[in-house]
Coordinates of C-alpha atoms and ligand atoms in Angstrom, one line a residue:
X1 CA -46.0 -29.2 -28.3
X2 CA -45.3 -28.7 -31.9
X3 CA -46.2 -32.3 -32.6
X4 CA -49.4 -32.0 -30.7
X5 CA -50.4 -29.0 -32.7
X6 CA -49.6 -30.8 -35.9
X7 CA -51.9 -33.6 -35.0
X8 CA -54.8 -31.3 -34.7
X9 CA -54.4 -30.2 -38.4
X10 CA -56.1 -32.2 -41.1
X11 CA -53.8 -35.0 -42.2
X12 CA -53.5 -34.0 -45.9
X13 CA -52.7 -30.4 -45.1
X14 CA -49.8 -31.5 -42.9
X15 CA -48.5 -33.6 -45.7
X16 CA -48.7 -31.0 -48.4
X17 CA -47.4 -28.0 -46.5
X18 CA -44.1 -27.3 -44.9
X19 CA -44.7 -26.1 -41.4
X20 CA -42.9 -23.9 -38.9
X21 CA -43.7 -23.0 -35.3
X22 CA -43.2 -20.3 -32.7
X23 CA -39.8 -21.6 -31.5
X24 CA -38.3 -21.5 -35.0
X25 CA -39.9 -18.2 -36.0
X26 CA -38.4 -16.4 -32.9
X27 CA -35.0 -17.9 -33.6
X28 CA -35.2 -16.9 -37.3
X29 CA -36.4 -13.4 -36.5
X30 CA -33.5 -12.9 -34.1
X31 CA -30.9 -14.2 -36.5
X32 CA -32.3 -12.2 -39.4
X33 CA -31.6 -9.1 -37.3
X34 CA -28.1 -10.2 -36.3
X35 CA -29.0 -11.0 -32.7
X36 CA -26.9 -14.1 -32.2
X37 CA -26.2 -14.1 -28.5
X38 CA -28.6 -14.8 -25.7
X39 CA -27.9 -14.3 -22.0
X40 CA -30.4 -16.2 -19.7
X41 CA -31.4 -18.9 -17.3
X42 CA -33.3 -21.9 -18.6
X43 CA -36.6 -23.3 -17.2
X44 CA -40.3 -23.6 -18.0
X45 CA -41.4 -22.5 -20.6
X46 CA -38.2 -21.5 -22.4
X47 CA -35.9 -24.6 -21.8
X48 CA -36.4 -26.1 -25.3
X49 CA -36.2 -22.7 -26.9
X50 CA -32.7 -22.3 -25.5
X51 CA -31.7 -25.7 -26.8
X52 CA -33.1 -25.0 -30.3
X53 CA -31.5 -21.6 -30.4
X54 CA -28.1 -23.1 -29.6
X55 CA -28.6 -25.8 -32.2
X56 CA -29.4 -23.1 -34.7
X57 CA -26.0 -21.4 -34.1
X58 CA -27.1 -18.7 -31.6
X59 CA -24.7 -18.4 -28.7
X60 CA -26.7 -19.2 -25.6
X61 CA -25.0 -18.3 -22.3
X62 CA -26.7 -19.8 -19.2
X63 CA -26.3 -18.0 -16.0
X64 CA -27.0 -18.9 -12.4
X65 CA -29.3 -16.0 -11.7
X66 CA -31.4 -13.9 -14.1
X67 CA -30.2 -10.6 -12.7
X68 CA -26.7 -11.3 -13.8
X69 CA -27.8 -12.5 -17.2
X70 CA -29.8 -9.2 -17.5
X71 CA -26.8 -7.1 -16.6
X72 CA -24.8 -9.0 -19.1
X73 CA -27.4 -8.2 -21.8
X74 CA -27.5 -4.6 -20.8
X75 CA -23.8 -4.0 -21.2
X76 CA -23.7 -6.1 -24.4
X77 CA -26.1 -3.4 -25.7
X78 CA -23.8 -0.6 -24.6
X79 CA -20.7 -2.3 -26.1
X80 CA -22.3 -3.2 -29.5
X81 CA -25.1 -0.7 -30.1
X82 CA -27.4 -3.8 -30.7
X83 CA -30.0 -4.8 -28.2
X84 CA -28.6 -7.3 -25.7
X85 CA -31.0 -10.2 -25.3
X86 CA -31.9 -11.6 -21.9
X87 CA -34.1 -14.7 -21.7
X88 CA -35.9 -15.7 -18.5
X89 CA -38.7 -18.0 -17.3
X90 CA -42.0 -16.6 -16.0
X91 CA -42.8 -14.7 -12.8
X92 CA -39.8 -15.0 -10.5
X93 CA -37.3 -15.3 -13.3
X94 CA -38.9 -12.4 -15.0
X95 CA -38.8 -10.3 -11.8
X96 CA -35.1 -11.2 -11.4
X97 CA -34.4 -10.0 -14.9
X98 CA -36.5 -6.8 -14.3
X99 CA -33.9 -5.1 -12.2
X100 CA -31.5 -5.3 -15.1
X101 CA -34.1 -4.1 -17.5
X102 CA -34.8 -1.0 -15.4
X103 CA -31.0 -0.5 -15.1
X104 CA -30.7 -0.6 -18.9
X105 CA -33.4 1.9 -19.3
X106 CA -31.9 4.3 -16.7
X107 CA -28.5 4.0 -18.3
X108 CA -29.7 4.3 -21.9
X109 CA -28.5 0.9 -22.9
X110 CA -30.4 -1.0 -25.5
X111 CA -31.7 -4.4 -24.2
X112 CA -34.6 -6.7 -24.7
X113 CA -35.8 -8.8 -21.8
X114 CA -37.7 -11.8 -23.3
X115 CA -39.7 -13.7 -20.7
X116 CA -41.8 -16.8 -21.1
X117 CA -45.2 -16.3 -19.4
X118 CA -48.1 -18.5 -18.3
X119 CA -51.5 -19.0 -19.9
X120 CA -53.2 -15.7 -20.5
X121 CA -56.7 -17.0 -19.9
X122 CA -55.8 -18.3 -16.5
X123 CA -53.6 -15.4 -15.5
X124 CA -56.2 -12.8 -16.5
X125 CA -58.9 -14.6 -14.4
X126 CA -56.3 -15.0 -11.6
X127 CA -57.1 -18.7 -11.3
X128 CA -53.7 -19.5 -9.9
X129 CA -51.7 -20.8 -12.8
X130 CA -48.1 -22.0 -12.5
X131 CA -46.0 -18.8 -12.0
X132 CA -49.0 -16.7 -12.6
X133 CA -48.2 -13.0 -13.1
X134 CA -49.4 -10.2 -15.4
X135 CA -45.8 -9.6 -16.5
X136 CA -46.5 -7.1 -19.2
X137 CA -48.3 -4.7 -16.8
X138 CA -45.5 -5.0 -14.3
X139 CA -42.7 -4.4 -16.8
X140 CA -44.3 -1.3 -18.5
X141 CA -43.3 1.4 -16.1
X142 CA -39.8 0.1 -15.8
X143 CA -38.8 0.1 -19.5
X144 CA -39.0 2.1 -22.7
X145 CA -41.6 -0.2 -24.3
X146 CA -43.3 -3.5 -23.6
X147 CA -45.0 -5.8 -26.0
X148 CA -46.7 -9.2 -25.9
X149 CA -46.9 -11.6 -28.9
X150 CA -49.9 -13.9 -29.0
X151 CA -49.8 -15.3 -32.5
X152 CA -47.0 -16.9 -34.4
X153 CA -47.8 -14.8 -37.4
X154 CA -46.9 -11.7 -35.3
X155 CA -43.5 -12.8 -34.2
X156 CA -41.7 -11.0 -37.0
X157 CA -43.4 -7.7 -36.3
X158 CA -43.1 -8.1 -32.6
X159 CA -39.4 -8.6 -32.6
X160 CA -38.9 -5.8 -35.1
X161 CA -40.8 -3.4 -32.8
X162 CA -38.7 -4.5 -29.8
X163 CA -35.5 -3.9 -31.7
X164 CA -36.5 -0.5 -32.9
X165 CA -37.8 0.6 -29.6
X166 CA -34.5 -0.5 -27.9
X167 CA -32.0 1.2 -30.2
X168 CA -33.7 4.2 -31.8
X169 CA -33.6 7.6 -30.2
X170 CA -32.4 7.4 -26.6
X171 CA -31.6 3.7 -26.2
X172 CA -33.3 1.7 -23.4
X173 CA -34.8 -1.5 -22.2
X174 CA -37.7 -3.3 -23.9
X175 CA -39.8 -6.1 -22.5
X176 CA -41.1 -8.8 -24.8
X177 CA -43.7 -11.2 -23.3
X178 CA -43.9 -14.6 -24.9
X179 CA -46.7 -16.8 -23.5
X180 CA -45.9 -20.5 -23.3
X181 CA -48.5 -21.4 -26.0
X182 CA -46.8 -19.2 -28.6
X183 CA -43.7 -21.4 -28.8
X184 CA -45.6 -24.4 -30.1
X185 CA -48.0 -22.6 -32.4
X186 CA -47.7 -23.9 -35.9
X187 CA -48.1 -22.1 -39.2
X188 CA -47.2 -22.5 -42.8
X189 CA -43.5 -22.2 -43.2
X190 CA -43.7 -20.0 -46.3
X191 CA -46.1 -17.6 -44.7
X192 CA -43.9 -17.7 -41.6
X193 CA -40.8 -16.7 -43.6
X194 CA -42.7 -13.9 -45.2
X195 CA -43.9 -12.6 -41.8
X196 CA -40.4 -12.0 -40.6
X197 CA -39.0 -8.4 -40.7
X198 CA -35.4 -7.4 -41.1
X199 CA -35.3 -4.0 -39.4
X200 CA -33.8 -1.5 -41.9
X201 CA -31.8 1.3 -40.2
X202 CA -32.9 0.5 -36.7
X203 CA -31.3 3.7 -35.2
X204 CA -31.6 6.3 -37.9
X205 CA -29.2 9.2 -37.8
X206 CA -30.8 12.2 -36.1
X207 CA -29.3 15.3 -37.7
X208 CA -29.2 18.5 -35.6
X209 CA -30.5 21.7 -37.0
X210 CA -28.0 24.1 -38.5
X211 CA -29.2 26.8 -36.3
X212 CA -28.6 24.8 -33.1
X213 CA -25.1 24.0 -34.2
X214 CA -24.3 27.6 -35.0
X215 CA -25.7 28.7 -31.6
X216 CA -23.6 26.2 -29.8
X217 CA -20.4 27.3 -31.6
X218 CA -21.1 30.9 -30.9
X219 CA -21.4 30.2 -27.2
X220 CA -18.3 28.1 -27.2
X221 CA -16.3 30.8 -29.1
X222 CA -17.3 33.3 -26.4
X223 CA -15.8 31.1 -23.6
X224 CA -12.9 32.2 -21.5
X225 CA -12.8 29.0 -19.5
X226 CA -14.5 26.3 -21.6
X227 CA -15.0 22.7 -20.4
X228 CA -16.2 19.7 -22.4
X229 CA -17.8 16.9 -20.4
X230 CA -17.9 13.5 -22.1
X231 CA -20.6 11.1 -20.9
X232 CA -21.3 7.4 -21.6
X233 CA -23.7 8.5 -24.3
X234 CA -20.6 9.7 -26.2
X235 CA -18.9 6.4 -25.6
X236 CA -22.0 4.5 -26.8
X237 CA -22.3 6.5 -30.0
X238 CA -19.0 5.0 -31.3
X239 CA -18.2 8.3 -33.0
X240 CA -14.7 8.1 -31.4
X241 CA -12.7 9.8 -34.2
X242 CA -15.0 12.7 -34.6
X243 CA -15.2 13.3 -30.8
X244 CA -11.4 13.2 -30.5
X245 CA -11.0 15.5 -33.5
X246 CA -13.5 18.0 -32.0
X247 CA -12.0 18.0 -28.6
X248 CA -8.4 18.4 -29.9
X249 CA -9.3 21.1 -32.4
X250 CA -11.2 23.1 -29.8
X251 CA -8.2 22.9 -27.4
X252 CA -10.6 22.9 -24.4
X253 CA -10.0 20.8 -21.3
X254 CA -12.2 17.8 -21.2
X255 CA -13.6 15.8 -18.3
X256 CA -14.7 12.2 -18.9
X257 CA -17.5 10.7 -16.9
X258 CA -16.5 7.3 -15.6
X259 CA -17.7 5.2 -18.6
X260 CA -16.5 7.8 -21.1
X261 CA -12.9 7.5 -19.9
X262 CA -10.7 6.4 -22.7
X263 CA -12.6 8.2 -25.5
X264 CA -9.5 10.3 -25.3
X265 CA -6.8 8.7 -23.1
X266 CA -6.8 9.8 -19.4
X267 CA -3.2 10.8 -20.0
X268 CA -4.1 13.2 -22.8
X269 CA -2.7 16.7 -22.3
X270 CA -6.3 18.2 -22.3
X271 CA -7.7 15.7 -19.8
X272 CA -8.9 17.5 -16.7
X273 CA -9.8 14.3 -14.8
X274 CA -7.4 15.0 -12.0
X275 CA -8.6 18.6 -11.8
X276 CA -12.3 17.9 -11.6
X277 CA -13.2 20.2 -8.8
X278 CA -11.3 23.1 -10.4
X279 CA -12.8 22.8 -13.8
X280 CA -16.4 22.3 -12.5
X281 CA -16.1 25.3 -10.2
X282 CA -14.1 27.7 -12.5
X283 CA -15.3 27.0 -16.0
X284 CA -17.6 29.6 -17.6
X285 CA -19.0 27.6 -20.6
X286 CA -19.6 23.8 -20.3
X287 CA -20.4 21.6 -23.3
X288 CA -22.0 18.3 -22.4
X289 CA -21.6 15.5 -24.9
X290 CA -23.8 12.5 -24.0
X291 CA -23.8 13.3 -20.3
X292 CA -26.7 14.2 -18.1
X293 CA -26.7 16.9 -15.4
X294 CA -27.9 14.3 -12.8
X295 CA -26.6 13.6 -9.3
X296 CA -23.3 12.5 -10.7
X297 CA -22.7 16.1 -11.8
X298 CA -24.4 17.7 -8.8
X299 CA -27.3 18.6 -11.0
X300 CA -25.3 21.4 -12.6
X301 CA -25.6 23.7 -9.7
X302 CA -24.6 24.3 -6.1
X303 CA -21.2 24.6 -4.5
X304 CA -19.4 22.2 -6.8
X305 CA -20.2 24.4 -9.7
X306 CA -18.8 27.6 -8.2
X307 CA -20.5 31.0 -7.8
X308 CA -20.6 32.3 -11.3
X309 CA -23.5 31.4 -13.5
X310 CA -22.4 29.1 -16.3
X311 CA -23.5 28.7 -19.9
X312 CA -24.3 25.1 -20.7
X313 CA -24.3 23.7 -24.2
X314 CA -25.8 20.2 -24.4
X315 CA -25.6 17.6 -27.1
X316 CA -28.1 14.8 -26.6
X317 CA -30.4 12.6 -28.7
X318 CA -33.3 13.1 -26.2
X319 CA -34.9 16.6 -26.5
X320 CA -36.5 16.2 -23.1
X321 CA -33.1 16.1 -21.4
X322 CA -32.6 19.8 -22.1
X323 CA -33.3 22.1 -19.2
X324 CA -33.9 19.1 -16.9
X325 CA -31.8 20.6 -14.1
X326 CA -30.6 24.0 -15.2
X327 CA -31.1 26.2 -18.2
X328 CA -29.3 25.0 -21.4
X329 CA -28.4 28.0 -23.5
X330 CA -27.5 26.0 -26.5
X331 CA -29.3 22.7 -26.9
X332 CA -28.1 20.5 -29.8
X333 CA -30.5 17.6 -30.3
X334 CA -29.4 14.8 -32.5
X335 CA -27.2 11.7 -32.4
X336 CA -23.7 12.5 -31.2
X337 CA -21.9 11.3 -34.4
X338 CA -24.0 13.7 -36.5
X339 CA -23.9 16.5 -34.0
X340 CA -20.1 16.4 -33.6
X341 CA -19.6 16.1 -37.3
X342 CA -21.8 19.1 -37.9
X343 CA -19.9 21.1 -35.3
X344 CA -16.6 20.3 -36.9
X345 CA -17.9 21.3 -40.3
X346 CA -19.4 24.5 -39.1
X347 CA -16.2 25.5 -37.3
X348 CA -14.0 24.9 -40.2
X349 CA -13.1 28.1 -42.2
X350 CA -14.8 28.0 -45.6
X351 CA -12.1 29.9 -47.5
X352 CA -8.6 31.2 -46.9
X353 CA -8.7 34.3 -44.8
X354 CA -11.8 33.2 -42.8
X355 CA -11.2 33.1 -39.1
X356 CA -10.8 29.7 -37.5
X357 CA -12.3 29.7 -34.0
X358 CA -10.2 26.7 -33.0
X359 CA -8.2 26.3 -31.0
X360 CA -10.0 28.5 -28.6
X361 CA -7.7 31.2 -27.3
X362 CA -7.6 30.1 -23.7
X363 CA -4.0 29.6 -22.9
X364 CA -4.2 30.9 -19.3
X365 CA -7.1 28.7 -18.5
X366 CA -5.3 25.6 -19.8
X367 CA -2.3 26.6 -17.7
X368 CA -4.5 26.8 -14.6
X369 CA -6.0 23.4 -15.3
X370 CA -2.8 21.7 -16.2
X371 CA -0.9 22.9 -13.2
X372 CA -3.8 21.8 -10.8
X373 CA -3.9 18.4 -12.5
X374 CA -0.1 17.9 -12.4
X375 CA -0.1 18.9 -8.7
X376 CA -2.8 16.4 -7.9
X377 CA -1.2 13.6 -9.9
X378 CA 2.2 14.3 -8.2
X379 CA 0.6 14.3 -4.7
X380 CA -1.0 10.9 -5.4
X381 CA 2.1 9.2 -7.0
X382 CA 4.0 8.2 -3.8
X383 CA 0.8 6.7 -2.2
X384 CA 0.4 4.5 -5.2
X385 CA 3.8 3.0 -4.8
X386 CA 3.5 2.0 -1.2
X387 CA 4.2 -1.5 -0.2
X388 CA 2.2 -1.7 2.9
X389 CA 1.0 -5.1 4.3
X390 CA -1.9 -5.5 4.8
X391 CA -2.4 -3.5 1.6
X392 CA -4.3 -0.3 1.5
X393 CA -6.4 0.8 -1.5
X394 CA -3.7 3.0 -3.0
X395 CA -1.0 0.3 -2.9
X396 CA -3.2 -2.3 -4.5
X397 CA -4.6 0.2 -7.1
X398 CA -1.2 1.5 -8.0
X399 CA -0.3 -2.0 -9.1
X400 CA -3.5 -2.3 -11.2
X401 CA -3.0 1.1 -12.7
X402 CA 0.4 0.0 -14.2
X403 CA -1.0 -3.3 -15.4
X404 CA -3.8 -1.6 -17.3
X405 CA -1.3 0.9 -18.8
X406 CA 0.6 -2.1 -20.2
X407 CA -2.6 -3.8 -21.4
X408 CA -4.7 -0.9 -22.7
X409 CA -7.1 -3.1 -24.7
X410 CA -8.3 -5.1 -21.6
X411 CA -11.7 -4.2 -20.4
X412 CA -12.0 -2.9 -16.8
X413 CA -15.1 -3.8 -14.8
X414 CA -15.4 -1.9 -11.5
X415 CA -17.8 -1.9 -8.6
X416 CA -17.8 -1.4 -4.9
X417 CA -17.7 1.7 -2.7
X418 CA -14.1 2.6 -1.9
X419 CA -13.0 0.2 -4.5
X420 CA -15.1 2.0 -7.1
X421 CA -14.4 5.6 -6.1
X422 CA -10.7 5.2 -5.8
X423 CA -10.2 2.9 -8.8
X424 CA -12.1 5.4 -11.0
X425 CA -9.7 8.1 -10.2
X426 CA -6.5 6.1 -10.1
X427 CA -6.7 3.7 -13.0
X428 CA -6.2 5.5 -16.3
X429 CA -8.1 4.2 -19.3
X430 CA -6.6 4.6 -22.8
X431 CA -9.2 3.4 -25.3
X432 CA -13.0 3.9 -25.7
X433 CA -15.5 1.6 -24.0
X434 CA -12.8 -0.1 -21.9
X435 CA -14.2 0.9 -18.5
X436 CA -17.7 -0.4 -17.5
X437 CA -19.1 0.2 -14.1
X438 CA -22.0 0.8 -11.8
X439 CA -23.5 3.5 -14.0
X440 CA -26.3 6.0 -13.3
X441 CA -27.7 4.2 -10.2
X442 CA -24.3 3.4 -8.7
X443 CA -25.7 -0.1 -8.5
X444 CA -23.9 -3.1 -6.9
X445 CA -24.2 -6.4 -8.6
X446 CA -23.2 -5.7 -12.2
X447 CA -19.7 -7.3 -11.8
X448 CA -19.8 -10.8 -13.1
X449 CA -22.6 -10.2 -15.6
X450 CA -20.6 -7.3 -17.1
X451 CA -17.4 -9.3 -17.0
X452 CA -18.9 -12.2 -18.9
X453 CA -20.6 -10.1 -21.5
X454 CA -17.4 -8.0 -22.0
X455 CA -15.4 -11.2 -22.7
X456 CA -18.1 -12.6 -25.0
X457 CA -18.8 -9.5 -27.0
X458 CA -15.3 -8.2 -27.4
X459 CA -13.0 -11.2 -27.2
X460 CA -10.7 -9.1 -25.0
X461 CA -9.3 -10.0 -21.6
X462 CA -11.3 -8.6 -18.7
X463 CA -10.1 -7.3 -15.4
X464 CA -12.9 -7.0 -12.8
X465 CA -12.0 -4.9 -9.8
X466 CA -14.5 -5.6 -7.1
X467 CA -15.3 -4.7 -3.6
X468 CA -15.9 -7.8 -1.5
X469 CA -19.5 -6.7 -0.8
X470 CA -20.2 -5.8 -4.5
X471 CA -18.8 -9.2 -5.6
X472 CA -21.2 -11.0 -3.3
X473 CA -24.2 -9.9 -5.4
X474 CA -23.1 -11.9 -8.5
X475 CA -20.4 -14.2 -7.0
X476 CA -22.0 -17.5 -8.1
X477 CA -21.4 -16.5 -11.7
X478 CA -17.7 -17.5 -11.2
X479 CA -19.0 -20.9 -12.1
X480 CA -20.3 -19.5 -15.4
X481 CA -16.9 -17.8 -16.1
X482 CA -15.2 -21.2 -15.6
X483 CA -17.8 -23.1 -17.5
X484 CA -17.4 -21.0 -20.6
X485 CA -13.6 -20.7 -20.0
X486 CA -13.6 -16.9 -20.2
X487 CA -10.5 -14.7 -19.9
X488 CA -11.7 -13.0 -16.8
X489 CA -9.5 -12.0 -13.9
X490 CA -11.5 -11.0 -10.8
X491 CA -9.7 -9.0 -8.1
X492 CA -11.6 -8.8 -4.9
X493 CA -10.6 -6.0 -2.6
X494 CA -11.3 -7.9 0.6
X495 CA -11.5 -5.6 3.6
X496 CA -13.8 -7.9 5.6
X497 CA -16.9 -5.8 5.0
X498 CA -18.9 -3.0 3.6
X499 CA -17.0 0.3 3.6
X500 CA -14.8 -1.1 6.4
X501 CA -14.4 -4.4 8.2
X502 CA -14.0 -2.8 11.6
X503 CA -17.6 -2.1 12.9
X504 CA -18.4 -3.7 16.2
X505 CA -21.8 -4.6 17.7
X506 CA -21.8 -3.6 21.3
X507 CA -25.1 -5.2 22.4
X508 CA -25.1 -8.8 21.2
X509 CA -23.0 -11.6 19.7
X510 CA -24.3 -10.8 16.2
X511 CA -21.7 -9.2 13.9
X512 CA -22.3 -5.5 13.0
X513 CA -24.5 -5.1 9.9
X514 CA -21.5 -4.0 7.7
X515 CA -19.0 -6.7 8.5
X516 CA -18.4 -10.1 6.9
X517 CA -16.5 -13.2 8.0
X518 CA -13.0 -12.1 8.8
X519 CA -10.2 -13.5 6.6
X520 CA -12.6 -14.9 4.0
X521 CA -10.8 -16.7 1.1
X522 CA -12.8 -15.8 -2.0
X523 CA -10.1 -17.4 -4.2
X524 CA -11.3 -20.8 -3.1
X525 CA -14.6 -20.2 -4.8
X526 CA -12.8 -20.1 -8.1
X527 CA -10.9 -23.2 -7.4
X528 CA -14.1 -25.1 -6.7
X529 CA -15.0 -24.7 -10.4
X530 CA -11.6 -25.4 -11.8
X531 CA -10.4 -21.9 -12.1
X532 CA -7.2 -20.3 -10.7
X533 CA -7.5 -18.9 -7.2
X534 CA -4.8 -16.7 -5.6
X535 CA -4.5 -15.1 -2.1
X536 CA -2.5 -11.9 -2.5
X537 CA -1.3 -10.2 0.6
X538 CA 1.1 -7.6 -0.8
X539 CA 1.3 -5.4 -3.9
X540 CA 4.0 -7.6 -5.3
X541 CA 1.9 -10.8 -5.0
X542 CA -1.0 -9.0 -6.5
X543 CA 1.0 -7.8 -9.5
X544 CA 2.4 -11.3 -10.2
X545 CA -1.0 -12.9 -9.9
X546 CA -2.8 -10.4 -12.2
X547 CA -0.1 -10.5 -14.8
X548 CA -0.2 -14.3 -14.8
X549 CA -4.0 -14.3 -15.2
X550 CA -3.9 -11.7 -18.1
X551 CA -1.1 -13.7 -19.8
X552 CA -2.8 -17.1 -19.5
X553 CA -6.4 -16.0 -20.1
X554 CA -7.5 -18.5 -17.5
X555 CA -10.5 -17.7 -15.3
X556 CA -8.8 -16.4 -12.2
X557 CA -9.9 -14.9 -8.9
X558 CA -7.5 -13.0 -6.7
X559 CA -8.4 -12.4 -3.1
X560 CA -6.5 -9.1 -2.4
X561 CA -6.3 -8.8 1.4
X562 CA -6.9 -5.1 2.2
X563 CA -6.6 -3.5 5.6
X564 CA -10.1 -3.6 7.2
X565 CA -9.6 -0.1 8.5
X566 CA -8.6 1.4 5.1
X567 CA -12.0 2.4 3.6
X568 CA -14.3 5.3 4.3
X569 CA -18.1 5.2 4.9
X570 CA -19.9 5.1 1.5
X571 CA -16.7 5.8 -0.3
X572 CA -16.9 9.3 -1.8
X573 CA -20.7 9.7 -1.4
X574 CA -21.0 9.6 2.3
X575 CA -22.7 13.0 2.1
X576 CA -25.8 11.1 0.7
X577 CA -26.3 9.3 4.0
X578 CA -29.1 10.8 6.0
X579 CA -28.0 12.1 9.4
X580 CA -29.8 11.2 12.6
X581 CA -31.3 14.2 14.2
X582 CA -30.9 12.6 17.6
X583 CA -27.2 12.1 17.1
X584 CA -26.7 15.9 17.2
X585 CA -28.6 16.3 20.5
X586 CA -26.4 13.7 22.3
Ligands
ADP1 P1 -22.9 9.8 -17.8 O1 -23.4 9.0 -16.7 O2 -21.7 9.2 -18.4 O3 -22.9 11.2 -17.6 P2 -25.5 9.6 -18.9 O4 -26.0 8.2 -18.9 O5 -26.0 10.5 -17.7 O6 -23.9 9.6 -19.0 O7 -25.9 10.3 -20.2 C1 -25.9 9.7 -21.4 C2 -26.7 10.6 -22.3 O8 -26.3 10.3 -23.7 C3 -28.2 10.4 -22.2 O9 -28.9 11.6 -22.0 C4 -28.6 9.8 -23.6 O10 -29.8 10.4 -24.1 C5 -27.5 10.3 -24.5 N1 -27.2 9.4 -25.6 C6 -27.1 8.1 -25.6 N2 -26.8 7.7 -26.9 C7 -26.7 8.8 -27.6 C8 -26.4 9.0 -29.0 N3 -26.1 8.0 -29.9 N4 -26.4 10.3 -29.5 C9 -26.7 11.3 -28.6 N5 -27.0 11.2 -27.3 C10 -27.0 9.9 -26.8
MG2 MG1 -15.3 -4.3 1.5

């Protein structure tokens, strides 16, 4: 296409001037902004773009389905604070990527979905072009911002806008529409170079007002039973030292949301993870740091939160988040790094003799929380050491808990129903951003995309703990894991079905809707692509296989055979299932 466009130019002009085109300008714009990894699926009209990007030194990871590439890009954004890039073809490829873009937006992860698109003139007149679709219009309601670039000269600005929109303020997903014609458009190379934009300070610090900081401290100082809740926004912010210093100085118990686990170790003396119900119900002042009062926290009200009205302090970059579910008596709007630094500064005594509010004088409360926590941990301990065959969740997770303890820098990916809910509570995390999971939507299908991106972005070994159903959504990507030789160990908790493998259809020969083929051997899928497959039927076998995989770094899939009767319906969120009114009458 570039050549064709060249021929249209007057011959002398082509000789005199150095030229560039859309392909190269997009690549140069991405590289100029440090975006050097692309997750995607090749095809018309972006196949050549992928080749050229790879030739230019960009790492291009080709997936088997766009949704998985999209999830990879979204979590790359979370792990790096730079927008993860997902590249897809038009219409169907774009739609496949869109789920991940919406997921990124919902979870506040910075990501840019770049999709090739068909000819504007034909699409807009709906004349039936190849993969015809008005992608920009469709993407808009599902992301933070959506842009289309029509002219090569606008590529620099277009990509700069996409980057800023993705990472500034509350991070989120951005859609960038690149019509096929753009790639081959030719322009003067010098003018092209000048048109590129290096985004300066893409996510500027947002400093909280002094007043809001003082108000928050005053409320916290008045607490008798304080609680700090850390959310994945706090993990994203990479203000790890300041957050830890603040929590430790305050002396308050803290509760990590699932992806904030490890900001302080789950084994930290102030961690209230194992006393969750107690601290939610009994606390009087709750400080939220990068966590939303959505369904995952019962909207900040109702039975889980006890009878007494609480005072909420909330630190968030998004002003609209305040009062979204309950009254926030002390909103602190700003980026978490700046907010926590300001709180630490404001709390420090200025001169000798000034009163230091920290640690808060809450010894009795700490005693209550600690004894509840220790009691729960002790109750669980023997179950985690059981050697049952077939394995139950606790026996298998007890093994994985110890392995993660010995390998605290490995990244844990986790999805499923029972596999998710139980692993979240059982497996302790020791370092920030080492646990990535289903996120705000409780979505199934993130597994292999997350595992691949985690390995690529961090260079650390990855342990993906997957329900058999959850794994099915992205299972074909084990080929991708083998192709790029990634240090990923996938453990499938295979209980023959969704929630349980025991449902029976009483009216026909069809299997019940929630069961899979009994005795499936997922490990053979990995072997098909040259990876290591292991069938583990006991905790000991599981332990040996996972340790071998983590030591070797070889792509490994372990089929962990779990008792089909072991799980419970919908894991821990069975209460969200609607109940049939007729059932009651029967
Ligand atoms: P969790 O599910 O762990 O509770 P949420 O995704 O509900 O976490 O909440 C994350 C919150 O963090 C969002 O409200 C988002 O606006 C906020 N956030 C994300 N990044 C930052 C940041 N750098 N500074 C402040 N707040 C942030
Ligand atoms: Mg299952």
